[in-house]
Each structure stands twice: as structure tokens, then as C-alpha cells.
Amino acid sequence: MGTTDLCVISPATGVQVSKSGSHIAPGLPLGPAGPSGILKFVEITVNLLVLICVGASQASVAGFTSLGGFGSSFNLNWAYSPFEGTELQEVRELDMQFTQMRAPCVYGGVVFSLAAATLTLVFLIVGAKPIQQLRTGLLVGECAFSLLAGLAYLAAVGLYLHFVRQVNATEVCRRRERLYARRGYTSMNCAVQGGDAAVGLFGVVASCLYFASFVVCILAIRTVRAFQSRTAKAQHSPKGSVRDRSVRSHHAVHRTSESSHNVQALATLV
């Protein structure tokens, strides 16, 4: 059978001391902080949603003649197409120009969301340690990343929507809109699409999550520093060690006297 590691509280330092001699700060978790880990999981999920919405938005406005929405055209002679002849050629050219104009914000959104998700995953894995093994330098880096990521997401959302509105205001978009509307396809308009709005929404949510992670990280730094200071006091305070030993000795003597008293009482009854 395994032995049970009992804990007592040092009256000198207020630090919990296990039977094996290790110090445990009261009320501090021995594993990765729950709120921080949950926030990082949600941040990674929202980053992936931003990535999906960026791709879906580009695909939804690509048109009939742009493969995947990234400027590569293909011939629709083998498939159904509402356009024919010179009109088909004009639509193909406009689709390619439109998707190429949107390409910088699409590629930028994909790279930004992937980078944010990857760095968040790295901090999640590196920070998944017991509190005794956490270092304030790592937590400071995590706080800086969370703050910068929150600010960067706000700036990125603003730039993304501004760029989309600029592309939608071009003559290429207007001519394309008129050609598609002539065939009854009103979804290919020059307004901000639902996918672009979803990118902005999830981007703002991600920014709020990173700001919340920054606050949680600051609290974690204070907790770790308090734990380290209490542990250092308990290890380097001879007075506290003497008091701890005297308290344990007093408890042992008290239990021994109680046992002898019970034995004497039992002998008297017999």
C-alpha cells in the first residue's frame, strides 16, 4: 500500500508543508491554471473560425469563372454557365481581376489567423506545468503576446474591412455586379458580404479573448511570485523550521500521552 503524504501548516510562514518536506502554497493549483487553459482553447477555436470565414468569404464572391476564388480561371464549356460568347469572356476577366484585388486581404487573413493560433497553442503547451515549475519570464512573455494579439486583432479587423470596402468601391466590382444582375444573380454585389462580416465579428471576439487572457496572465504572475516568496521564506527561515519541528514534536508527544492514558484506563477497568 502507498503511503499518505500528510500536510501541516507552518505557523511561522503560513505555508503548507508536506510530510516529505516539500512546501505547498495554500489555495494554489498544482497544475496549469484552469481559466488560462480554457481561454487558450477558445482562442485557438476562434482563430480557426476566422480562417474558415476568410476562405468562405472569398469563395462566395469568386464568381462562376474563378476556381476557388484565388484568381485561377477555367473553361466552363463543359458545365452550365449563364454567360456565353463575349459576355462570358468579360465576366471571366472581371472575376479574375476582382479576386486578385481581394487576394492580399485573403492571404493576410489566413497567415495572421494561422500565426495567432500556432503561437497560442505553443503557449498552451509550454505553460501546462505545475505551478512549482512555472517561471515568471515565461508568463511575462505570454502576457505580452496576449496584449499584442488583442491589439493586432482589432487593427487587423479594421484593415480587413477597410480593404474590402475599397475593393467593392472599384469600377471592376460595379461592372461585375451589373453583369451578374443582368442574369438574375444579385448575390454578386458590391456590398460587404456575410462572410466578411463574420470575419470582423470573430476577429473582435478573438481580441476580447486575448485581452481577458492578458488579465488572467497578470493574476497568474502575482500568484506565482507569492508562491515563490513563501517557499523561499520557508526554506531559508531557521526559526520557521524550528517552529515546524517543535509543532510536529508537540503533536507526537500529545498523541503518545493520550495513548498511554487510554491504556491505563483500560487496565483499571479490567
Short mmCIF file of C-alpha atoms in Angstrom, two decimals:
data_model
loop_
_atom_site.label_atom_id
_atom_site.label_comp_id
_atom_site.label_asym_id
_atom_site.label_seq_id
_atom_site.Cartn_x
_atom_site.Cartn_y
_atom_site.Cartn_z
CA MET A 1 0.00 0.00 0.00
CA GLY A 2 1.18 3.52 -0.74
CA THR A 3 1.96 5.98 2.00
CA THR A 4 -0.17 9.06 2.53
CA ASP A 5 1.66 12.38 2.30
CA LEU A 6 0.24 14.40 5.19
CA CYS A 7 0.39 18.19 5.21
CA VAL A 8 0.70 20.62 8.11
CA ILE A 9 0.63 24.41 8.07
CA SER A 10 3.68 26.22 9.33
CA PRO A 11 2.63 28.85 11.92
CA ALA A 12 5.70 30.93 11.06
CA THR A 13 5.18 31.24 7.32
CA GLY A 14 1.63 30.12 6.69
CA VAL A 15 2.92 27.69 4.04
CA GLN A 16 1.63 24.14 3.87
CA VAL A 17 4.45 21.66 4.48
CA SER A 18 4.07 18.04 3.39
CA LYS A 19 5.40 15.11 5.38
CA SER A 20 8.16 14.71 2.80
CA GLY A 21 9.31 18.28 3.44
CA SER A 22 8.02 19.96 0.28
CA HIS A 23 6.17 23.24 0.58
CA ILE A 24 2.74 23.79 -0.92
CA ALA A 25 1.20 27.25 -1.07
CA PRO A 26 -2.37 27.18 0.30
CA GLY A 27 -5.06 27.58 -2.30
CA LEU A 28 -2.66 27.34 -5.27
CA PRO A 29 -3.27 24.77 -8.02
CA LEU A 30 -0.66 22.11 -8.67
CA GLY A 31 -1.41 22.02 -12.40
CA PRO A 32 -1.97 24.54 -15.22
CA ALA A 33 -4.41 27.29 -14.39
CA GLY A 34 -7.95 26.38 -15.42
CA PRO A 35 -9.18 29.76 -16.73
CA SER A 36 -5.99 30.36 -18.72
CA GLY A 37 -6.12 26.95 -20.40
CA ILE A 38 -9.81 27.29 -21.25
CA LEU A 39 -9.25 30.74 -22.72
CA LYS A 40 -6.43 29.45 -24.91
CA PHE A 41 -8.56 26.60 -26.23
CA VAL A 42 -11.33 29.06 -27.10
CA GLU A 43 -8.81 31.44 -28.71
CA ILE A 44 -7.48 28.67 -30.93
CA THR A 45 -11.04 27.75 -31.94
CA VAL A 46 -11.92 31.36 -32.78
CA ASN A 47 -8.72 31.74 -34.81
CA LEU A 48 -9.70 28.71 -36.85
CA LEU A 49 -13.19 30.18 -37.33
CA VAL A 50 -11.62 33.39 -38.62
CA LEU A 51 -9.53 31.32 -41.03
CA ILE A 52 -12.61 29.42 -42.27
CA CYS A 53 -14.63 32.61 -42.69
CA VAL A 54 -11.85 34.26 -44.70
CA GLY A 55 -11.76 31.35 -47.12
CA ALA A 56 -15.54 31.02 -47.29
CA SER A 57 -15.97 34.73 -47.96
CA GLN A 58 -13.51 34.64 -50.84
CA ALA A 59 -15.13 31.54 -52.33
CA SER A 60 -18.63 33.06 -52.09
CA VAL A 61 -17.70 36.17 -54.12
CA ALA A 62 -15.36 34.43 -56.57
CA GLY A 63 -17.93 34.08 -59.31
CA PHE A 64 -18.51 31.35 -61.89
CA THR A 65 -15.19 31.60 -63.66
CA SER A 66 -12.70 31.71 -60.79
CA LEU A 67 -11.51 28.40 -59.40
CA GLY A 68 -11.57 28.53 -55.60
CA GLY A 69 -11.63 32.29 -55.64
CA PHE A 70 -7.87 32.80 -55.96
CA GLY A 71 -7.59 34.07 -59.50
CA SER A 72 -7.22 30.79 -61.42
CA SER A 73 -9.77 30.64 -64.20
CA PHE A 74 -11.07 27.63 -66.02
CA ASN A 75 -13.28 26.98 -69.01
CA LEU A 76 -16.95 26.43 -68.32
CA ASN A 77 -17.76 24.96 -71.75
CA TRP A 78 -18.29 21.56 -70.11
CA ALA A 79 -20.52 22.91 -67.32
CA TYR A 80 -23.63 25.03 -67.09
CA SER A 81 -22.95 28.73 -67.39
CA PRO A 82 -25.43 31.62 -67.61
CA PHE A 83 -22.97 33.53 -69.83
CA GLU A 84 -21.99 32.97 -73.45
CA GLY A 85 -19.61 34.37 -76.03
CA THR A 86 -18.08 37.77 -75.40
CA GLU A 87 -20.12 38.16 -72.20
CA LEU A 88 -18.52 35.02 -70.77
CA GLN A 89 -15.05 36.33 -71.64
CA GLU A 90 -15.80 39.68 -70.00
CA VAL A 91 -17.13 38.04 -66.85
CA ARG A 92 -14.07 35.79 -66.68
CA GLU A 93 -11.74 38.77 -66.86
CA LEU A 94 -13.70 40.71 -64.26
CA ASP A 95 -13.79 37.72 -61.90
CA MET A 96 -10.03 37.27 -62.17
CA GLN A 97 -9.38 40.97 -61.59
CA PHE A 98 -11.75 41.07 -58.63
CA THR A 99 -10.31 38.02 -56.90
CA GLN A 100 -6.76 39.24 -57.49
CA MET A 101 -7.68 42.58 -55.94
CA ARG A 102 -9.03 40.78 -52.86
CA ALA A 103 -6.08 38.38 -52.67
CA PRO A 104 -3.89 40.48 -50.30
CA CYS A 105 -6.56 40.65 -47.57
CA VAL A 106 -7.35 36.94 -48.03
CA TYR A 107 -3.74 35.80 -47.80
CA GLY A 108 -3.11 38.24 -44.96
CA GLY A 109 -6.11 36.96 -43.03
CA VAL A 110 -5.06 33.33 -43.49
CA VAL A 111 -1.47 33.97 -42.40
CA PHE A 112 -2.49 36.14 -39.44
CA SER A 113 -5.09 33.72 -38.06
CA LEU A 114 -2.77 30.72 -38.50
CA ALA A 115 0.12 32.52 -36.80
CA ALA A 116 -2.07 33.58 -33.87
CA ALA A 117 -3.48 30.05 -33.45
CA THR A 118 0.01 28.49 -33.62
CA LEU A 119 1.54 30.85 -31.05
CA THR A 120 -1.44 30.38 -28.74
CA LEU A 121 -1.01 26.61 -28.98
CA VAL A 122 2.70 26.96 -28.18
CA PHE A 123 1.97 28.98 -25.02
CA LEU A 124 -0.73 26.48 -24.06
CA ILE A 125 1.70 23.55 -24.30
CA VAL A 126 4.66 25.32 -22.67
CA GLY A 127 2.52 26.67 -19.83
CA ALA A 128 0.94 23.30 -18.99
CA LYS A 129 3.16 22.74 -15.95
CA PRO A 130 2.67 22.57 -12.20
CA ILE A 131 2.87 25.94 -10.53
CA GLN A 132 6.17 24.99 -8.89
CA GLN A 133 7.78 24.79 -12.35
CA LEU A 134 6.36 27.96 -13.87
CA ARG A 135 8.74 30.86 -14.48
CA THR A 136 7.76 34.50 -14.38
CA GLY A 137 9.75 35.14 -17.58
CA LEU A 138 7.51 32.75 -19.50
CA LEU A 139 4.40 34.35 -18.01
CA VAL A 140 5.65 37.84 -18.89
CA GLY A 141 6.15 36.70 -22.49
CA GLU A 142 2.65 35.23 -22.51
CA CYS A 143 1.20 38.47 -21.18
CA ALA A 144 2.99 40.49 -23.84
CA PHE A 145 1.74 38.12 -26.55
CA SER A 146 -1.86 38.29 -25.31
CA LEU A 147 -1.80 42.10 -25.21
CA LEU A 148 -0.20 42.42 -28.65
CA ALA A 149 -2.55 39.80 -30.13
CA GLY A 150 -5.60 41.63 -28.80
CA LEU A 151 -4.43 44.95 -30.24
CA ALA A 152 -3.31 43.33 -33.50
CA TYR A 153 -6.70 41.68 -33.99
CA LEU A 154 -8.50 44.99 -33.62
CA ALA A 155 -6.16 46.59 -36.14
CA ALA A 156 -6.41 43.61 -38.50
CA VAL A 157 -10.21 43.63 -38.46
CA GLY A 158 -10.25 47.34 -39.23
CA LEU A 159 -7.76 46.96 -42.08
CA TYR A 160 -9.56 43.92 -43.49
CA LEU A 161 -12.96 45.62 -43.64
CA HIS A 162 -11.43 48.85 -44.96
CA PHE A 163 -9.64 46.95 -47.72
CA VAL A 164 -12.79 45.02 -48.63
CA ARG A 165 -14.79 48.24 -48.87
CA GLN A 166 -12.11 49.77 -51.07
CA VAL A 167 -12.20 46.80 -53.46
CA ASN A 168 -16.01 46.89 -53.52
CA ALA A 169 -15.92 50.58 -54.47
CA THR A 170 -13.88 49.98 -57.64
CA GLU A 171 -15.26 50.13 -61.18
CA VAL A 172 -14.34 46.46 -61.66
CA CYS A 173 -16.73 45.45 -58.90
CA ARG A 174 -19.53 47.65 -60.26
CA ARG A 175 -19.22 46.30 -63.82
CA ARG A 176 -19.14 42.77 -62.47
CA GLU A 177 -22.20 43.42 -60.34
CA ARG A 178 -24.15 44.72 -63.34
CA LEU A 179 -23.26 41.70 -65.48
CA TYR A 180 -24.35 39.22 -62.83
CA ALA A 181 -27.51 41.20 -62.01
CA ARG A 182 -28.44 41.09 -65.69
CA ARG A 183 -28.67 37.30 -65.35
CA GLY A 184 -30.51 37.45 -62.03
CA TYR A 185 -27.55 36.81 -59.70
CA THR A 186 -27.89 39.60 -57.16
CA SER A 187 -25.57 37.99 -54.60
CA MET A 188 -22.51 39.15 -56.56
CA ASN A 189 -22.92 42.71 -55.39
CA CYS A 190 -20.52 45.32 -54.10
CA ALA A 191 -21.78 45.32 -50.52
CA VAL A 192 -19.92 43.79 -47.59
CA GLN A 193 -20.76 40.08 -47.70
CA GLY A 194 -21.84 37.95 -44.76
CA GLY A 195 -18.52 36.11 -44.75
CA ASP A 196 -16.60 39.38 -44.43
CA ALA A 197 -18.89 40.46 -41.60
CA ALA A 198 -18.28 37.10 -39.88
CA VAL A 199 -14.52 37.66 -40.17
CA GLY A 200 -14.92 41.02 -38.44
CA LEU A 201 -17.19 39.56 -35.73
CA PHE A 202 -14.93 36.64 -34.86
CA GLY A 203 -11.92 38.94 -35.02
CA VAL A 204 -13.44 41.21 -32.37
CA VAL A 205 -14.31 38.15 -30.25
CA ALA A 206 -10.71 36.94 -30.54
CA SER A 207 -9.45 40.35 -29.48
CA CYS A 208 -11.67 40.31 -26.37
CA LEU A 209 -10.45 36.80 -25.51
CA TYR A 210 -6.80 37.85 -25.76
CA PHE A 211 -7.43 40.86 -23.52
CA ALA A 212 -9.08 38.52 -20.99
CA SER A 213 -6.02 36.23 -21.22
CA PHE A 214 -3.81 39.24 -20.51
CA VAL A 215 -5.71 39.94 -17.28
CA VAL A 216 -5.58 36.27 -16.24
CA CYS A 217 -1.86 36.19 -17.02
CA ILE A 218 -1.20 39.21 -14.78
CA LEU A 219 -3.03 37.47 -11.93
CA ALA A 220 -1.00 34.30 -12.59
CA ILE A 221 2.27 36.25 -12.31
CA ARG A 222 1.20 37.64 -8.93
CA THR A 223 0.21 34.15 -7.76
CA VAL A 224 3.50 32.57 -8.85
CA ARG A 225 5.56 35.33 -7.27
CA ALA A 226 3.64 34.97 -3.99
CA PHE A 227 4.19 31.23 -4.08
CA GLN A 228 7.91 31.62 -4.76
CA SER A 229 8.36 34.18 -1.99
CA ARG A 230 6.56 31.98 0.55
CA THR A 231 8.59 28.96 -0.49
CA ALA A 232 11.85 30.93 -0.19
CA LYS A 233 10.90 32.15 3.28
CA ALA A 234 10.02 28.64 4.39
CA GLN A 235 13.29 27.22 3.08
CA HIS A 236 15.63 29.94 4.40
CA SER A 237 13.99 30.71 7.74
CA PRO A 238 15.65 28.64 10.52
CA LYS A 239 13.17 29.98 13.05
CA GLY A 240 10.30 28.73 10.96
CA SER A 241 11.94 25.31 10.58
CA VAL A 242 12.49 25.04 14.33
CA ARG A 243 8.88 26.01 14.97
CA ASP A 244 7.67 23.47 12.43
CA ARG A 245 9.69 20.72 14.11
CA SER A 246 8.54 21.79 17.57
CA VAL A 247 4.90 21.77 16.46
CA ARG A 248 5.22 18.29 14.98
CA SER A 249 7.08 17.07 18.12
CA HIS A 250 4.38 18.56 20.34
CA HIS A 251 1.66 16.76 18.37
CA ALA A 252 3.59 13.47 18.60
CA VAL A 253 4.09 13.80 22.38
CA HIS A 254 0.42 14.71 22.82
CA ARG A 255 -0.71 11.65 20.86
CA THR A 256 1.69 9.43 22.85
CA SER A 257 0.36 10.73 26.21
CA GLU A 258 -3.21 10.18 25.07
CA SER A 259 -2.39 6.59 24.07
CA SER A 260 -0.75 5.82 27.43
CA HIS A 261 -3.69 7.34 29.27
CA ASN A 262 -6.13 5.17 27.33
CA VAL A 263 -4.05 2.05 28.09
CA GLN A 264 -4.04 2.86 31.82
CA ALA A 265 -7.78 3.43 31.83
CA LEU A 266 -8.36 0.09 30.08
CA ALA A 267 -6.12 -1.73 32.62
CA THR A 268 -8.05 -0.19 35.52
CA LEU A 269 -11.37 -1.38 34.08
CA VAL A 270 -10.01 -4.91 33.60
#
